[in-house]
Short mmCIF file of C-alpha atoms in Angstrom, two decimals:
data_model
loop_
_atom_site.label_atom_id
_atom_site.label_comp_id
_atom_site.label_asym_id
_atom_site.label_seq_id
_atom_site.Cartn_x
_atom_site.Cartn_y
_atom_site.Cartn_z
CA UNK A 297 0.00 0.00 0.00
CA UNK A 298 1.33 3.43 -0.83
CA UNK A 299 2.26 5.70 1.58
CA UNK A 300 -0.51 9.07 1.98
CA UNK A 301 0.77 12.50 2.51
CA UNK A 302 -1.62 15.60 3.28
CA UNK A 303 -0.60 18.77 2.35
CA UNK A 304 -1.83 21.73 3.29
CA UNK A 305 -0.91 24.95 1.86
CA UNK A 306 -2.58 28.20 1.27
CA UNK A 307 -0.89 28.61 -2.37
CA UNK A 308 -1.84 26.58 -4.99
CA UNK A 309 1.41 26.76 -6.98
CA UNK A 310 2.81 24.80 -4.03
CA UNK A 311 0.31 22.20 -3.92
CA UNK A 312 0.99 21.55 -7.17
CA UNK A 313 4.23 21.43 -7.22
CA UNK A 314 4.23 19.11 -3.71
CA UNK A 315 1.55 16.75 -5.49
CA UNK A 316 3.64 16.36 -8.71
CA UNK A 317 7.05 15.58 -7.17
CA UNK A 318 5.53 12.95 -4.67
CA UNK A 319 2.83 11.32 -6.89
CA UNK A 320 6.11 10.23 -9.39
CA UNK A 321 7.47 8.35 -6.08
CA UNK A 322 4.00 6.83 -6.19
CA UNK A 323 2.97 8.42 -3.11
CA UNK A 324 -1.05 8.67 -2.53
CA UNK A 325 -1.28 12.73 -2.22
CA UNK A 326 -3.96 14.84 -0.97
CA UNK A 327 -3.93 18.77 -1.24
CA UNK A 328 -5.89 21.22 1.35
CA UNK A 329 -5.01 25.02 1.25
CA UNK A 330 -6.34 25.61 4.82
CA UNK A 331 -5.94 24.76 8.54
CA UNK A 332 -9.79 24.66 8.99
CA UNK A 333 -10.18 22.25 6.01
CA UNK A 334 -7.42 20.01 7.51
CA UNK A 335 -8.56 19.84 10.69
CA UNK A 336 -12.00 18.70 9.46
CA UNK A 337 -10.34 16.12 6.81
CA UNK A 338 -8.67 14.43 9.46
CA UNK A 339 -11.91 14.21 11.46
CA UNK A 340 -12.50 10.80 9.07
CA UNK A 341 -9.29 10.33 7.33
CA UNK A 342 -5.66 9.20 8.33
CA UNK A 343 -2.70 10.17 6.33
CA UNK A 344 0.48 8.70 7.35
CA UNK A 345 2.32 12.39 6.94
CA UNK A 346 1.11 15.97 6.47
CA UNK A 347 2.93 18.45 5.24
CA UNK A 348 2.15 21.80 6.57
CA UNK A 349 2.36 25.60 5.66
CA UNK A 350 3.02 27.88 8.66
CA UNK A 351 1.88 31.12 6.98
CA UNK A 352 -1.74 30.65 6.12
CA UNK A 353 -4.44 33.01 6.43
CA UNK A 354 -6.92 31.94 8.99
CA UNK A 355 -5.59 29.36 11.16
CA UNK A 356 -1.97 28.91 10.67
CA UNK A 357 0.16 26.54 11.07
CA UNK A 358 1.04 26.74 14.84
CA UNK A 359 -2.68 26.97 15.64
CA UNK A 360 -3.20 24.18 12.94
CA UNK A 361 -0.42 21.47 14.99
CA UNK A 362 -1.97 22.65 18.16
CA UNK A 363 -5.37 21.14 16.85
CA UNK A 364 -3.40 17.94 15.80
CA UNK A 365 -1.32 17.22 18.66
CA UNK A 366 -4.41 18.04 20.91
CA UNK A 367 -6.15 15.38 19.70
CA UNK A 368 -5.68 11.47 20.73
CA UNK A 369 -6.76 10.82 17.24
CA UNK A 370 -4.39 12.49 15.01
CA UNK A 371 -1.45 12.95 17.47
CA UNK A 372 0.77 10.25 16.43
CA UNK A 373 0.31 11.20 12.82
CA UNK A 374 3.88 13.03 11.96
CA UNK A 375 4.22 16.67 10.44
CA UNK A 376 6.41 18.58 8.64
CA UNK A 377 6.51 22.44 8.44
CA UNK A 378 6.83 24.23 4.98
CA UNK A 379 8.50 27.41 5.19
CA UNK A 380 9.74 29.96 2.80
CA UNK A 381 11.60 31.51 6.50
CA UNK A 382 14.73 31.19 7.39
CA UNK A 383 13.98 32.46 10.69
CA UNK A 384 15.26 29.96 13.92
CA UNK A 385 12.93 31.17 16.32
CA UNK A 386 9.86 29.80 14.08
CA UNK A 387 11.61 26.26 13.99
CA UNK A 388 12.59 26.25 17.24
CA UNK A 389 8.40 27.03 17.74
CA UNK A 390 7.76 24.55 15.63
CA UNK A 391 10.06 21.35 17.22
CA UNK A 392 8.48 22.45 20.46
CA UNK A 393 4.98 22.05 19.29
CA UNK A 394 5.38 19.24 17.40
CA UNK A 395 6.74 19.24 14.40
CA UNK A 396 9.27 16.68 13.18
CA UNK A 397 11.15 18.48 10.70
CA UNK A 398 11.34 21.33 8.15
CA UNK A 399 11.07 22.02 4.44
CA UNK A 400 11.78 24.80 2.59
CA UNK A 401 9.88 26.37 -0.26
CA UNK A 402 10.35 26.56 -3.12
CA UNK A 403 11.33 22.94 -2.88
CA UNK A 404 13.99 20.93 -4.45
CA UNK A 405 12.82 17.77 -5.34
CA UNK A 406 14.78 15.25 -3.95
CA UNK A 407 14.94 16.98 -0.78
CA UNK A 408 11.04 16.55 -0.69
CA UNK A 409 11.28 13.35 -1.35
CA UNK A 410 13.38 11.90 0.93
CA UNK A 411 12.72 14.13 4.22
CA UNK A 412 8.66 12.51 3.57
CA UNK A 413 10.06 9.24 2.96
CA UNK A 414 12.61 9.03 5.65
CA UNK A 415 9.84 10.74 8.62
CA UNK A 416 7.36 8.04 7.37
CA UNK A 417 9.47 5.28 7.38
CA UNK A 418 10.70 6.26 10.90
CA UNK A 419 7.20 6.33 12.39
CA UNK A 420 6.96 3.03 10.90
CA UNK A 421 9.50 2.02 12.72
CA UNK A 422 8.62 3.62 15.87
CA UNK A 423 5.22 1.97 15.95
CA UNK A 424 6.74 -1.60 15.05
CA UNK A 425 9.21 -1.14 17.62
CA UNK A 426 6.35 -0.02 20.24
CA UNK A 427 4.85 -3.37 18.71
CA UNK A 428 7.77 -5.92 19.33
CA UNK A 429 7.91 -4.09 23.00
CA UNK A 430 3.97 -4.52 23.68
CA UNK A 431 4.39 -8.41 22.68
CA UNK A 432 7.85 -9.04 24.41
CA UNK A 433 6.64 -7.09 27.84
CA UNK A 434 3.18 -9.44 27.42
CA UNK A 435 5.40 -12.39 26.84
CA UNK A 436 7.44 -11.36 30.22
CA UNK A 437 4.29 -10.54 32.20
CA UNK A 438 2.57 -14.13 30.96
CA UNK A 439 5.80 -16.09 32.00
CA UNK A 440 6.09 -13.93 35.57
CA UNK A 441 2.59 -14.68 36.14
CA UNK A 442 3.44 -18.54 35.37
CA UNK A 443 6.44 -18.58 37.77
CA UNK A 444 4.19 -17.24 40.34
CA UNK A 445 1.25 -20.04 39.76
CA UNK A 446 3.93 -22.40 39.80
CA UNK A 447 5.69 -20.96 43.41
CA UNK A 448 1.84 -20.51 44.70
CA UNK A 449 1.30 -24.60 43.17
CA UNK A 450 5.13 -25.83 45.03
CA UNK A 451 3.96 -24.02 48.36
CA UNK A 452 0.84 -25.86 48.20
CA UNK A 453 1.92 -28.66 47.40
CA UNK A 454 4.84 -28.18 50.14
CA UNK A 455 1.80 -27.20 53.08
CA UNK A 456 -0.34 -29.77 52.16
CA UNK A 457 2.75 -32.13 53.38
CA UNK A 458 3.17 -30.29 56.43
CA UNK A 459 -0.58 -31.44 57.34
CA UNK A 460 -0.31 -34.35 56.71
CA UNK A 461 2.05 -35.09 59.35
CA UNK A 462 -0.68 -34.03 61.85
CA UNK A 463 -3.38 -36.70 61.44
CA UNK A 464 -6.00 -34.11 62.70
CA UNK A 465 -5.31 -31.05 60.86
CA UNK A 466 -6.17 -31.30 57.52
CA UNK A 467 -5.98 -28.32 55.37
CA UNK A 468 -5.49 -26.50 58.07
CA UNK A 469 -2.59 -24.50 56.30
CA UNK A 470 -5.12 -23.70 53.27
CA UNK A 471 -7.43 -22.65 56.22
CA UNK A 472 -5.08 -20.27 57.94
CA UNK A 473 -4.04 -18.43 54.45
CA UNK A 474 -7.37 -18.04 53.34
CA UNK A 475 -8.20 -16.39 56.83
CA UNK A 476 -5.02 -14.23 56.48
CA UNK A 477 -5.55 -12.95 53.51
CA UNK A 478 -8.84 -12.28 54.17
CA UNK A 479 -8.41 -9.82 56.94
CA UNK A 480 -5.39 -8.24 55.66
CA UNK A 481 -7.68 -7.21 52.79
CA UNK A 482 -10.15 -6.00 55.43
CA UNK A 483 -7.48 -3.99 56.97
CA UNK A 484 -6.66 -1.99 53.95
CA UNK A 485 -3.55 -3.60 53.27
CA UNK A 486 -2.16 -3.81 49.46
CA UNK A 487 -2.90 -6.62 46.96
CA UNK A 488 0.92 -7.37 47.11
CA UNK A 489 0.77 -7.69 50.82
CA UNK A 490 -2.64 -9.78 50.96
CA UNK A 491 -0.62 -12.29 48.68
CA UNK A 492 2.49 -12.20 50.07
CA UNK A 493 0.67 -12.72 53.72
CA UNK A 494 -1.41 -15.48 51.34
CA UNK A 495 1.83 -17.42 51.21
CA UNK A 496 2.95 -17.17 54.76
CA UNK A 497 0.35 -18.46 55.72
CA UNK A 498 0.41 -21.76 53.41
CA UNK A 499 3.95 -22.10 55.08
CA UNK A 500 3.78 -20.80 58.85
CA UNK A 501 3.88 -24.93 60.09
CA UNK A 502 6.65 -25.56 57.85
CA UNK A 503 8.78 -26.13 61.21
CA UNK A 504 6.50 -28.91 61.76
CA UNK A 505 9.06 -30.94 59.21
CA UNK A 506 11.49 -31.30 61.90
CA UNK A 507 8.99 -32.45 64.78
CA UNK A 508 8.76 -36.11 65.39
CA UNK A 509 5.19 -37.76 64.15
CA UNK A 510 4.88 -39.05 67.67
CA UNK A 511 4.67 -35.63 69.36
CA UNK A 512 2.63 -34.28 66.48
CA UNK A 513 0.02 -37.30 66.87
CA UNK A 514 0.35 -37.46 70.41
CA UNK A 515 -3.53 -38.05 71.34
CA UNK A 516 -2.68 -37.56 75.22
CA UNK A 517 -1.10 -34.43 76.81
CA UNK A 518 2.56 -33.41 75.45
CA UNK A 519 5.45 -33.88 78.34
CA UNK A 520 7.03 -30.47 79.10
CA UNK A 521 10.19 -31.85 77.64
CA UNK A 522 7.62 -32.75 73.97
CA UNK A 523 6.69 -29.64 74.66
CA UNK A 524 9.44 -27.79 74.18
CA UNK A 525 10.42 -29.66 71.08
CA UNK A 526 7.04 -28.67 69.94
CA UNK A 527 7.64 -25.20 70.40
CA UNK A 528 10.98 -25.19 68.54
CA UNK A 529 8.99 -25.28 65.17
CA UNK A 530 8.52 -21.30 64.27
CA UNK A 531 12.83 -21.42 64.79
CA UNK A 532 13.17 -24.62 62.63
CA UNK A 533 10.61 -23.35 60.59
CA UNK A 534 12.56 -19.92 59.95
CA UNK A 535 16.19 -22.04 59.48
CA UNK A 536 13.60 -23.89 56.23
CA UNK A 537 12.69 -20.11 55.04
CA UNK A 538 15.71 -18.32 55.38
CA UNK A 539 17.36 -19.91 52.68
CA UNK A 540 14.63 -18.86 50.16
CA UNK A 541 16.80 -15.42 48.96
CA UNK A 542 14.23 -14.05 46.69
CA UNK A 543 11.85 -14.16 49.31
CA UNK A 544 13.37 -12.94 52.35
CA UNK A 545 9.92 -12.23 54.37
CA UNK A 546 8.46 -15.75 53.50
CA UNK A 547 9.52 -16.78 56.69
CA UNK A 548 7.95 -13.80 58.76
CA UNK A 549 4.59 -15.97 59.29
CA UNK A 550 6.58 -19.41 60.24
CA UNK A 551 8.71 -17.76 62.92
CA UNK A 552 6.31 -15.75 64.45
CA UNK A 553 2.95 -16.62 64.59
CA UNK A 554 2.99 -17.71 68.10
CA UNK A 555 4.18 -14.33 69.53
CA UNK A 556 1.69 -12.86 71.75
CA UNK A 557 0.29 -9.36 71.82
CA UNK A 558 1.04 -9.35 75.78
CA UNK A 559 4.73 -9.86 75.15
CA UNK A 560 4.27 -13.87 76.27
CA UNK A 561 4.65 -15.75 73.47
CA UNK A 562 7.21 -17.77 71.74
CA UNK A 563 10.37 -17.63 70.33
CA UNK A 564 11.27 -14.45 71.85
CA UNK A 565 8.99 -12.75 73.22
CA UNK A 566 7.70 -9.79 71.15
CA UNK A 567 5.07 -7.53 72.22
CA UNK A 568 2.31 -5.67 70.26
CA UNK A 569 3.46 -3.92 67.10
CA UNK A 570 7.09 -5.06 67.31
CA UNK A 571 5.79 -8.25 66.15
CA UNK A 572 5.41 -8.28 62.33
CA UNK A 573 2.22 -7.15 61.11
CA UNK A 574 1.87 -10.29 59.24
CA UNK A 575 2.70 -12.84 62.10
CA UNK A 576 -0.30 -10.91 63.92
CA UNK A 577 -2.62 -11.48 61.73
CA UNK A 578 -1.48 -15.04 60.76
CA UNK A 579 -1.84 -15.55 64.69
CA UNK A 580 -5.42 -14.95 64.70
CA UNK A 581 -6.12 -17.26 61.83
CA UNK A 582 -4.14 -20.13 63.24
CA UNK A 583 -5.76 -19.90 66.41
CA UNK A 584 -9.13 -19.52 65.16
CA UNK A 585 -8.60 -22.34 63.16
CA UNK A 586 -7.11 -24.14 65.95
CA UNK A 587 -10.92 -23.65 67.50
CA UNK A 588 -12.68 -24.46 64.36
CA UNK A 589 -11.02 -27.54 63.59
CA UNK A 590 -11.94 -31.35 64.61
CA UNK A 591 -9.62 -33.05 67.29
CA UNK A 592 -9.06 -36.14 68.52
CA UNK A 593 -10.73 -35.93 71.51
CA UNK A 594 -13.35 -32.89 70.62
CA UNK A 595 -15.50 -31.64 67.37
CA UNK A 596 -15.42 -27.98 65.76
CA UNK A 597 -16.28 -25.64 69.02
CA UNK A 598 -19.58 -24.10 68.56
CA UNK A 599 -19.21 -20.50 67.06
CA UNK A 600 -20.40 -19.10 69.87
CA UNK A 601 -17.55 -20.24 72.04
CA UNK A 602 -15.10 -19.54 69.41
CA UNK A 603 -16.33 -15.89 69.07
CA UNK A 604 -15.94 -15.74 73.44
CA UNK A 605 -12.67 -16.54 73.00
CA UNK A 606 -11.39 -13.96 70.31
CA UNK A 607 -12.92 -11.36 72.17
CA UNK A 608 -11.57 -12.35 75.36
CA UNK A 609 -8.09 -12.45 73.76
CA UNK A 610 -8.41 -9.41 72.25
CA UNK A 611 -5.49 -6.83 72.81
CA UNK A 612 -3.72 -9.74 74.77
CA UNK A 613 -2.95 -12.63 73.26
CA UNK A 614 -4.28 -10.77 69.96
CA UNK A 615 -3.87 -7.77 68.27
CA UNK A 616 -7.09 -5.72 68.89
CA UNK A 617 -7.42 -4.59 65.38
CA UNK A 618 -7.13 -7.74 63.83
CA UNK A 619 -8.93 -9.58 66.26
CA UNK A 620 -11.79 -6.62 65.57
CA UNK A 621 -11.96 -7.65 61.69
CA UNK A 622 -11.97 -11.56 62.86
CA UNK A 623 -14.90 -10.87 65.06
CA UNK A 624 -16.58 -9.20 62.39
CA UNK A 625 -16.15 -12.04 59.80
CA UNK A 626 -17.34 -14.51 62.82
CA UNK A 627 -20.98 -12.67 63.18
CA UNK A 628 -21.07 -12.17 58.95
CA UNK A 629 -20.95 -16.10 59.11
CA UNK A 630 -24.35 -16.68 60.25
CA UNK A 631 -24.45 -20.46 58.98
CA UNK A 632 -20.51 -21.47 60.57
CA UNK A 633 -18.97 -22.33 57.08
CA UNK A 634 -15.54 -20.70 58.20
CA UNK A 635 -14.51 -24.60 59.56
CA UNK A 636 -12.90 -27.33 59.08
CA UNK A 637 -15.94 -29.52 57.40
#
């Protein structure tokens, strides 16, 4: 397809001339000899270059690029000023509003020629470079978006064998995350965090690896000495995490989540908002999980009693805020779905 030039010029000597030189180079030309007629031409039409007069009785050309570049429709398409001036300041006008090049009048041919033919060939190239950059970004974006299915599928995969070690708590890492997530998006905090919390969550037990089954499993109470070793899993938990590099805070959830609010939790003892904001609200989820879940010796607590217990806990073992927005998804669950079924 041949390439179509507008020109607009006031004179029709010059139009004549323009149209005669490009039409040879088999160029599709048409010829306006005003700003208002150009501005109306390109309502419904789309030249890939116009050529245009500054000096021009009614609107000239200044007011005439203004009109182009003002418009999302015709902004992109290039121009170049025709000037019989040798005057710097009007070029210098003219870059600044627009404008990618001059030519002067009268013209010389081959100067014509190739100033139209080089602009429109680098637009060309422009827009298939904009192209190739669309479809490679796309092309990174799609195979980000598969590396993080496949870290959010691995993590799964990796919680769901954490669980199973515990013969009564299945899916209770799914649980937990889904709880998580859900009030940090309550609390205002950023898709990017809700996520990121998302996966902390999936992983918070991953301590659990290094626990014996028999302690896990144990139906009766724990020893203090099983104890302890129970305790140890948010440390061996972090030790798993911390080798993760490109995820540094991944193990925020696993080493934390048993911290109190009060300062008397475990591993060391942090108190209200020097524990991480996501082992805080990880902590609620766990431990209303911990409630909502089937045991051994016990079914799901009724809601009721679960709800008595986050409030009671509330700026102690909890951090009031969070423990607020739990409370709040507790009464919006009038028929007790949020358990383990």
């Amino acid at each position: 397809m041949s390439n179509w030039i507008l020109v607009v010029d006031d004179d029709t000597e010059n139009l004549r001339m323009a149209s005669h030189i490009l039409s040879k180079e088999k160029m599709r030309v048409s010829c306006l000899k005003s700003g208002e007629d150009a501005i109306k031409f390109l309502q419904e039409n789309r030249p890939d270059l116009i050529l245009l007069d500054i000096h021009m009785p009614g609107m000239d050309g200044f007011e005439t690029i203004a009109e182009i570049k003002g418009n999302e429709a015709t902004a992109d398409i290039p121009v170049i000023f025709l000037t019989a001036d040798d005057d710097s300041n009007a070029e210098t006008r003219g870059l600044e509003a627009g404008a990618m090049d001059f030519i002067k009048k009268p013209f010389v041919p081959e100067v014509l020629l190739l100033r139209a033919s080089h602009t429109i060939e680098l637009v060309h190239l422009q827009a298939d470079l904009s192209r190739e950059v669309e479809i490679k970004t796309q092309e990174v974006i799609a195979q980000s978006e598969k590396l993080e299915r496949l870290v959010v599928q691995v993590v799964k995969a990796l919680s769901g064998a954490i669980d199973a070690k515990d013969t009564y708590t299945n899916g209770h890492s799914n649980r937990v995350a889904d709880y998580a997530r859900k009030i940090a998006k309550r609390a205002g905090l950023s898709k990017e965090k809700q996520e990121e919390i998302y996966l902390m969550g999936l992983l918070h037990d991953v301590g659990k690896i290094g626990i014996s089954d028999a302690i896990i499993n144990k139906p009766a109470k724990l020893t203090d000495e099983e104890y302890t070793i129970m305790k140890s899993h948010p440390v061996q938990g972090e030790k798993i995490l911390k080798n993760i590099s490109d995820f540094p805070n991944l193990l925020i959830g696993a080493k934390w989540h048993h911290e109190r609010y009060d300062g008397k939790g475990y591993p060391d003892g942090k108190a209200g908002e020097d524990i991480p904001i996501e082992a805080r609200i990880i902590s609620v989820a766990d431990a209303y999980d911990a409630m909502t879940s089937k045991r051994s010796y016990r079914d799901n607590l009724p809601q009721a009693v679960v709800r008595g217990e986050v409030e009671k806990c509330k700026g102690i073992q909890f951090d009031p805020e969070f423990a607020e927005i739990m409370l709040r998804m507790i009464d919006e669950d009038v028929d007790y779905l949020m358990r383990e079924r």
